[in-house]
């Protein structure tokens, strides 16, 4: 019988919450209780060792490189999470996010060097094959932020991106308002990211269902590049009347800069994702009307928890964070 948290709790006569705190090195457990739980875990072979101390679990994360504030926050929270745990080593690798050749190479390079890998990646055949090969080698793999179905992963941590797109569509429809025809533009990092594709699908869906007077007049693939987003926004504003912009991925600074340069920042509805230090000023001066946030701190915690539990032999359910809409009036203080 596999040693799970539930079984350790039953054998040790404590709650599963207590076992979780002990195995993750958290405070709030009496020394004697901690000793009992650790001994039961060793006896059951939970750490892969029948006796002795638990080995350090190595977790590697492969994330997109570049000036992406959200990914920078994710990296920071992953390292902060590691500092709260004992027996855990975290390493972060940054790869060009749209390179479907280098990413599989980096994933394969981790075979035999790590216990688990969390990855934010394109949904591409080469990437899927690399994930499956990594899993077949005994490495536990979890997807983060953007899911990759049909792979041998232990789980996915991230929002329901289709629901996020529908929420963006609802906000756009309400903000643009009126019964007269309106025109909006959609900026997408890349449809090769399933999360981006699902957001676009959700946005289109609610536009056609509830706001037929709003036409998606332009779709721009900017590959999360703020300079490319700036140039594309400037071109669209010069050529056409745009009533709203929905930005699915990164590149928000470029869009905002172009809106301000054209003096369209106060009359163009701008809906974006992810609350960061760069989006807060845009909310405050009303360049951005609303941000759909997914709480990157919680996602960092949950992907570490998912991977660590899989390494230690238990099954942790997938975690799907709640969507939160941030306006100027409810920006969190921390």
GROMACS .gro file of C-alpha atoms in nm:
model
  334
    1UNK     CA    1   0.000   0.000   0.000
    2UNK     CA    2   0.135   0.340  -0.100
    3UNK     CA    3   0.233   0.576   0.179
    4UNK     CA    4   0.002   0.875   0.151
    5UNK     CA    5  -0.055   1.166   0.386
    6UNK     CA    6  -0.385   1.008   0.489
    7UNK     CA    7  -0.219   0.680   0.578
    8UNK     CA    8   0.060   0.849   0.773
    9UNK     CA    9  -0.202   1.050   0.964
   10UNK     CA   10  -0.399   0.735   1.046
   11UNK     CA   11  -0.090   0.543   1.164
   12UNK     CA   12   0.041   0.840   1.367
   13UNK     CA   13  -0.299   0.924   1.517
   14UNK     CA   14  -0.296   1.285   1.399
   15UNK     CA   15  -0.478   1.495   1.141
   16UNK     CA   16  -0.374   1.517   0.776
   17UNK     CA   17  -0.313   1.890   0.832
   18UNK     CA   18  -0.058   1.805   1.102
   19UNK     CA   19   0.115   1.558   0.871
   20UNK     CA   20   0.126   1.817   0.597
   21UNK     CA   21   0.290   2.069   0.830
   22UNK     CA   22   0.550   1.816   0.944
   23UNK     CA   23   0.639   1.693   0.595
   24UNK     CA   24   0.672   2.048   0.468
   25UNK     CA   25   0.874   2.169   0.765
   26UNK     CA   26   0.617   2.421   0.886
   27UNK     CA   27   0.576   2.544   1.243
   28UNK     CA   28   0.281   2.478   1.473
   29UNK     CA   29   0.355   2.116   1.567
   30UNK     CA   30   0.487   1.997   1.904
   31UNK     CA   31   0.832   1.835   1.896
   32UNK     CA   32   0.703   1.498   2.017
   33UNK     CA   33   0.425   1.493   1.758
   34UNK     CA   34   0.674   1.589   1.486
   35UNK     CA   35   0.902   1.303   1.588
   36UNK     CA   36   0.615   1.052   1.576
   37UNK     CA   37   0.500   1.167   1.232
   38UNK     CA   38   0.855   1.164   1.092
   39UNK     CA   39   0.916   0.814   1.227
   40UNK     CA   40   0.589   0.682   1.081
   41UNK     CA   41   0.674   0.842   0.747
   42UNK     CA   42   1.016   0.674   0.746
   43UNK     CA   43   0.869   0.339   0.847
   44UNK     CA   44   0.620   0.360   0.562
   45UNK     CA   45   0.891   0.459   0.315
   46UNK     CA   46   0.724   0.789   0.238
   47UNK     CA   47   1.051   0.960   0.148
   48UNK     CA   48   1.176   0.673  -0.060
   49UNK     CA   49   1.409   0.575   0.225
   50UNK     CA   50   1.312   0.302   0.477
   51UNK     CA   51   1.538   0.455   0.744
   52UNK     CA   52   1.745   0.764   0.798
   53UNK     CA   53   1.680   1.124   0.711
   54UNK     CA   54   1.471   1.235   0.418
   55UNK     CA   55   1.668   1.342   0.114
   56UNK     CA   56   1.638   1.694  -0.019
   57UNK     CA   57   1.373   1.718  -0.288
   58UNK     CA   58   1.487   1.912  -0.595
   59UNK     CA   59   1.219   2.103  -0.783
   60UNK     CA   60   1.301   2.276  -1.112
   61UNK     CA   61   1.087   2.535  -1.287
   62UNK     CA   62   1.113   2.624  -1.654
   63UNK     CA   63   0.961   2.966  -1.719
   64UNK     CA   64   0.951   3.214  -2.008
   65UNK     CA   65   1.235   3.467  -2.014
   66UNK     CA   66   1.204   3.834  -2.099
   67UNK     CA   67   1.071   4.156  -1.940
   68UNK     CA   68   0.744   4.003  -1.824
   69UNK     CA   69   0.641   4.146  -1.485
   70UNK     CA   70   0.407   3.858  -1.409
   71UNK     CA   71   0.679   3.597  -1.468
   72UNK     CA   72   0.921   3.801  -1.257
   73UNK     CA   73   0.667   3.794  -0.974
   74UNK     CA   74   0.621   3.420  -1.020
   75UNK     CA   75   0.996   3.357  -0.994
   76UNK     CA   76   1.017   3.569  -0.680
   77UNK     CA   77   0.729   3.389  -0.510
   78UNK     CA   78   0.872   3.047  -0.598
   79UNK     CA   79   1.196   3.133  -0.418
   80UNK     CA   80   1.005   3.282  -0.126
   81UNK     CA   81   0.804   2.960  -0.097
   82UNK     CA   82   1.124   2.755  -0.092
   83UNK     CA   83   1.246   2.957   0.208
   84UNK     CA   84   0.945   2.842   0.411
   85UNK     CA   85   1.025   2.473   0.357
   86UNK     CA   86   1.293   2.235   0.478
   87UNK     CA   87   1.444   1.965   0.261
   88UNK     CA   88   1.353   2.141  -0.063
   89UNK     CA   89   1.579   2.291  -0.329
   90UNK     CA   90   1.424   2.508  -0.599
   91UNK     CA   91   1.591   2.605  -0.927
   92UNK     CA   92   1.443   2.831  -1.195
   93UNK     CA   93   1.541   2.817  -1.563
   94UNK     CA   94   1.441   3.089  -1.807
   95UNK     CA   95   1.389   3.003  -2.174
   96UNK     CA   96   1.257   3.212  -2.463
   97UNK     CA   97   0.886   3.146  -2.418
   98UNK     CA   98   0.801   3.110  -2.787
   99UNK     CA   99   1.092   2.884  -2.886
  100UNK     CA  100   0.949   2.533  -2.926
  101UNK     CA  101   1.295   2.386  -2.990
  102UNK     CA  102   1.499   2.519  -2.697
  103UNK     CA  103   1.228   2.444  -2.440
  104UNK     CA  104   1.213   2.068  -2.511
  105UNK     CA  105   1.594   2.057  -2.502
  106UNK     CA  106   1.597   2.216  -2.158
  107UNK     CA  107   1.329   1.978  -2.030
  108UNK     CA  108   1.523   1.674  -2.154
  109UNK     CA  109   1.841   1.809  -1.994
  110UNK     CA  110   1.675   1.776  -1.653
  111UNK     CA  111   1.632   1.398  -1.678
  112UNK     CA  112   1.815   1.233  -1.388
  113UNK     CA  113   1.897   1.570  -1.230
  114UNK     CA  114   1.574   1.661  -1.055
  115UNK     CA  115   1.275   1.513  -0.877
  116UNK     CA  116   1.004   1.731  -1.029
  117UNK     CA  117   0.955   2.004  -1.288
  118UNK     CA  118   0.697   2.279  -1.312
  119UNK     CA  119   0.665   2.437  -1.654
  120UNK     CA  120   0.493   2.730  -1.824
  121UNK     CA  121   0.506   2.630  -2.188
  122UNK     CA  122   0.359   2.634  -2.535
  123UNK     CA  123   0.121   2.353  -2.628
  124UNK     CA  124   0.339   2.215  -2.908
  125UNK     CA  125   0.405   1.853  -3.018
  126UNK     CA  126   0.776   1.880  -2.935
  127UNK     CA  127   0.697   2.017  -2.591
  128UNK     CA  128   0.438   1.748  -2.521
  129UNK     CA  129   0.684   1.476  -2.625
  130UNK     CA  130   0.954   1.623  -2.400
  131UNK     CA  131   0.715   1.632  -2.103
  132UNK     CA  132   0.613   1.271  -2.160
  133UNK     CA  133   0.976   1.161  -2.191
  134UNK     CA  134   1.064   1.344  -1.870
  135UNK     CA  135   0.774   1.179  -1.688
  136UNK     CA  136   0.873   0.837  -1.824
  137UNK     CA  137   1.220   0.889  -1.674
  138UNK     CA  138   1.063   0.920  -1.328
  139UNK     CA  139   1.047   1.300  -1.300
  140UNK     CA  140   0.713   1.441  -1.181
  141UNK     CA  141   0.591   1.718  -1.412
  142UNK     CA  142   0.325   1.980  -1.342
  143UNK     CA  143   0.196   2.252  -1.573
  144UNK     CA  144   0.153   2.606  -1.449
  145UNK     CA  145  -0.050   2.909  -1.571
  146UNK     CA  146  -0.121   2.753  -1.913
  147UNK     CA  147  -0.217   2.385  -1.925
  148UNK     CA  148  -0.094   2.121  -2.169
  149UNK     CA  149  -0.351   1.838  -2.182
  150UNK     CA  150  -0.272   1.486  -2.305
  151UNK     CA  151   0.061   1.475  -2.125
  152UNK     CA  152   0.182   1.261  -1.837
  153UNK     CA  153   0.167   1.541  -1.584
  154UNK     CA  154   0.076   1.515  -1.216
  155UNK     CA  155  -0.153   1.818  -1.238
  156UNK     CA  156  -0.214   2.176  -1.344
  157UNK     CA  157  -0.210   2.489  -1.129
  158UNK     CA  158  -0.375   2.790  -1.287
  159UNK     CA  159  -0.702   2.963  -1.359
  160UNK     CA  160  -0.981   2.853  -1.592
  161UNK     CA  161  -0.858   3.061  -1.884
  162UNK     CA  162  -1.174   3.026  -2.089
  163UNK     CA  163  -1.374   3.164  -1.795
  164UNK     CA  164  -1.119   3.446  -1.767
  165UNK     CA  165  -1.178   3.536  -2.131
  166UNK     CA  166  -1.553   3.538  -2.082
  167UNK     CA  167  -1.512   3.761  -1.779
  168UNK     CA  168  -1.302   4.001  -1.987
  169UNK     CA  169  -1.574   4.000  -2.252
  170UNK     CA  170  -1.841   4.080  -1.996
  171UNK     CA  171  -1.637   4.371  -1.863
  172UNK     CA  172  -1.569   4.499  -2.213
  173UNK     CA  173  -1.935   4.481  -2.308
  174UNK     CA  174  -2.045   4.668  -1.996
  175UNK     CA  175  -1.774   4.932  -2.019
  176UNK     CA  176  -1.816   5.002  -2.390
  177UNK     CA  177  -2.195   4.999  -2.350
  178UNK     CA  178  -2.465   5.132  -2.579
  179UNK     CA  179  -2.650   4.978  -2.869
  180UNK     CA  180  -2.448   5.145  -3.145
  181UNK     CA  181  -2.184   4.938  -3.329
  182UNK     CA  182  -1.846   4.936  -3.154
  183UNK     CA  183  -1.503   4.805  -3.253
  184UNK     CA  184  -1.249   4.639  -3.026
  185UNK     CA  185  -0.902   4.493  -3.070
  186UNK     CA  186  -0.761   4.179  -2.909
  187UNK     CA  187  -0.387   4.151  -2.833
  188UNK     CA  188  -0.261   3.797  -2.780
  189UNK     CA  189   0.085   3.673  -2.685
  190UNK     CA  190   0.056   3.359  -2.894
  191UNK     CA  191  -0.229   3.114  -2.964
  192UNK     CA  192   0.032   2.841  -2.913
  193UNK     CA  193  -0.011   2.908  -2.541
  194UNK     CA  194  -0.329   2.718  -2.466
  195UNK     CA  195  -0.414   2.964  -2.191
  196UNK     CA  196  -0.403   3.254  -2.437
  197UNK     CA  197  -0.605   3.062  -2.693
  198UNK     CA  198  -0.868   2.973  -2.432
  199UNK     CA  199  -0.898   3.336  -2.318
  200UNK     CA  200  -0.956   3.446  -2.676
  201UNK     CA  201  -1.219   3.174  -2.722
  202UNK     CA  202  -1.400   3.281  -2.406
  203UNK     CA  203  -1.390   3.647  -2.508
  204UNK     CA  204  -1.526   3.573  -2.855
  205UNK     CA  205  -1.796   3.351  -2.709
  206UNK     CA  206  -1.951   3.612  -2.481
  207UNK     CA  207  -1.913   3.886  -2.744
  208UNK     CA  208  -2.125   3.688  -2.989
  209UNK     CA  209  -2.375   3.577  -2.725
  210UNK     CA  210  -2.438   3.895  -2.530
  211UNK     CA  211  -2.284   4.188  -2.718
  212UNK     CA  212  -2.345   4.143  -3.093
  213UNK     CA  213  -2.307   4.518  -3.148
  214UNK     CA  214  -1.938   4.489  -3.055
  215UNK     CA  215  -1.716   4.369  -3.336
  216UNK     CA  216  -1.369   4.225  -3.286
  217UNK     CA  217  -1.211   4.431  -3.560
  218UNK     CA  218  -0.845   4.342  -3.505
  219UNK     CA  219  -0.641   4.058  -3.355
  220UNK     CA  220  -0.271   4.127  -3.301
  221UNK     CA  221  -0.015   3.864  -3.200
  222UNK     CA  222   0.254   4.054  -3.008
  223UNK     CA  223   0.439   3.762  -2.844
  224UNK     CA  224   0.428   3.939  -2.506
  225UNK     CA  225   0.669   4.204  -2.639
  226UNK     CA  226   0.592   4.555  -2.512
  227UNK     CA  227   0.766   4.729  -2.806
  228UNK     CA  228   0.574   4.522  -3.057
  229UNK     CA  229   0.254   4.595  -2.862
  230UNK     CA  230   0.335   4.967  -2.871
  231UNK     CA  231   0.388   4.972  -3.246
  232UNK     CA  232   0.078   4.765  -3.316
  233UNK     CA  233  -0.140   4.984  -3.094
  234UNK     CA  234  -0.005   5.302  -3.250
  235UNK     CA  235  -0.076   5.167  -3.598
  236UNK     CA  236  -0.432   5.062  -3.511
  237UNK     CA  237  -0.516   5.395  -3.350
  238UNK     CA  238  -0.388   5.581  -3.656
  239UNK     CA  239  -0.583   5.366  -3.900
  240UNK     CA  240  -0.910   5.287  -3.728
  241UNK     CA  241  -1.153   5.385  -3.457
  242UNK     CA  242  -1.099   5.146  -3.167
  243UNK     CA  243  -1.338   5.163  -2.871
  244UNK     CA  244  -1.168   4.898  -2.658
  245UNK     CA  245  -0.859   4.679  -2.625
  246UNK     CA  246  -0.844   4.340  -2.457
  247UNK     CA  247  -0.485   4.236  -2.383
  248UNK     CA  248  -0.466   3.862  -2.320
  249UNK     CA  249  -0.101   3.831  -2.219
  250UNK     CA  250   0.186   4.066  -2.147
  251UNK     CA  251   0.283   4.384  -2.334
  252UNK     CA  252   0.055   4.610  -2.130
  253UNK     CA  253   0.316   4.885  -2.092
  254UNK     CA  254   0.350   4.919  -2.469
  255UNK     CA  255  -0.025   4.944  -2.521
  256UNK     CA  256  -0.058   5.203  -2.245
  257UNK     CA  257   0.227   5.411  -2.387
  258UNK     CA  258   0.063   5.417  -2.730
  259UNK     CA  259  -0.277   5.510  -2.585
  260UNK     CA  260  -0.124   5.801  -2.393
  261UNK     CA  261   0.076   5.919  -2.694
  262UNK     CA  262  -0.243   5.929  -2.902
  263UNK     CA  263  -0.437   6.087  -2.614
  264UNK     CA  264  -0.677   5.795  -2.624
  265UNK     CA  265  -0.604   5.659  -2.276
  266UNK     CA  266  -0.920   5.807  -2.120
  267UNK     CA  267  -1.171   5.717  -2.391
  268UNK     CA  268  -1.052   5.369  -2.494
  269UNK     CA  269  -1.162   5.082  -2.271
  270UNK     CA  270  -0.857   4.876  -2.176
  271UNK     CA  271  -0.899   4.536  -2.009
  272UNK     CA  272  -0.587   4.338  -1.912
  273UNK     CA  273  -0.463   4.049  -1.698
  274UNK     CA  274  -0.246   4.021  -1.387
  275UNK     CA  275  -0.192   4.279  -1.118
  276UNK     CA  276   0.176   4.377  -1.101
  277UNK     CA  277   0.374   4.681  -0.993
  278UNK     CA  278   0.352   4.809  -1.351
  279UNK     CA  279  -0.026   4.770  -1.385
  280UNK     CA  280  -0.109   4.945  -1.058
  281UNK     CA  281  -0.014   5.295  -1.187
  282UNK     CA  282  -0.214   5.226  -1.503
  283UNK     CA  283  -0.520   5.150  -1.294
  284UNK     CA  284  -0.465   5.459  -1.081
  285UNK     CA  285  -0.454   5.696  -1.379
  286UNK     CA  286  -0.738   5.507  -1.553
  287UNK     CA  287  -0.532   5.401  -1.854
  288UNK     CA  288  -0.641   5.048  -1.765
  289UNK     CA  289  -1.005   5.011  -1.663
  290UNK     CA  290  -0.987   4.663  -1.509
  291UNK     CA  291  -0.732   4.389  -1.442
  292UNK     CA  292  -0.828   4.022  -1.413
  293UNK     CA  293  -0.593   3.881  -1.151
  294UNK     CA  294  -0.504   3.521  -1.063
  295UNK     CA  295  -0.294   3.568  -0.746
  296UNK     CA  296   0.053   3.455  -0.850
  297UNK     CA  297   0.163   3.413  -0.487
  298UNK     CA  298  -0.099   3.144  -0.431
  299UNK     CA  299  -0.012   2.975  -0.760
  300UNK     CA  300   0.355   2.957  -0.663
  301UNK     CA  301   0.260   2.800  -0.331
  302UNK     CA  302   0.026   2.548  -0.487
  303UNK     CA  303   0.259   2.431  -0.766
  304UNK     CA  304   0.533   2.369  -0.510
  305UNK     CA  305   0.284   2.182  -0.292
  306UNK     CA  306   0.162   1.975  -0.588
  307UNK     CA  307   0.509   1.875  -0.703
  308UNK     CA  308   0.643   1.811  -0.353
  309UNK     CA  309   0.350   1.588  -0.261
  310UNK     CA  310   0.395   1.385  -0.581
  311UNK     CA  311   0.765   1.339  -0.507
  312UNK     CA  312   0.683   1.220  -0.156
  313UNK     CA  313   0.424   0.972  -0.273
  314UNK     CA  314   0.090   1.136  -0.206
  315UNK     CA  315  -0.173   1.274  -0.438
  316UNK     CA  316  -0.256   1.645  -0.418
  317UNK     CA  317  -0.566   1.765  -0.604
  318UNK     CA  318  -0.522   2.020  -0.881
  319UNK     CA  319  -0.572   2.377  -0.763
  320UNK     CA  320  -0.763   2.633  -0.967
  321UNK     CA  321  -0.734   2.986  -0.820
  322UNK     CA  322  -1.033   3.216  -0.813
  323UNK     CA  323  -1.054   3.497  -1.064
  324UNK     CA  324  -1.053   3.845  -0.915
  325UNK     CA  325  -1.129   4.169  -1.094
  326UNK     CA  326  -0.921   4.466  -0.976
  327UNK     CA  327  -1.035   4.822  -1.036
  328UNK     CA  328  -0.873   5.147  -0.923
  329UNK     CA  329  -1.095   5.146  -0.614
  330UNK     CA  330  -0.998   4.800  -0.483
  331UNK     CA  331  -0.625   4.772  -0.553
  332UNK     CA  332  -0.479   4.551  -0.277
  333UNK     CA  333  -0.246   4.730  -0.037
  334UNK     CA  334   0.009   4.450  -0.041
   0.00000   0.00000   0.00000
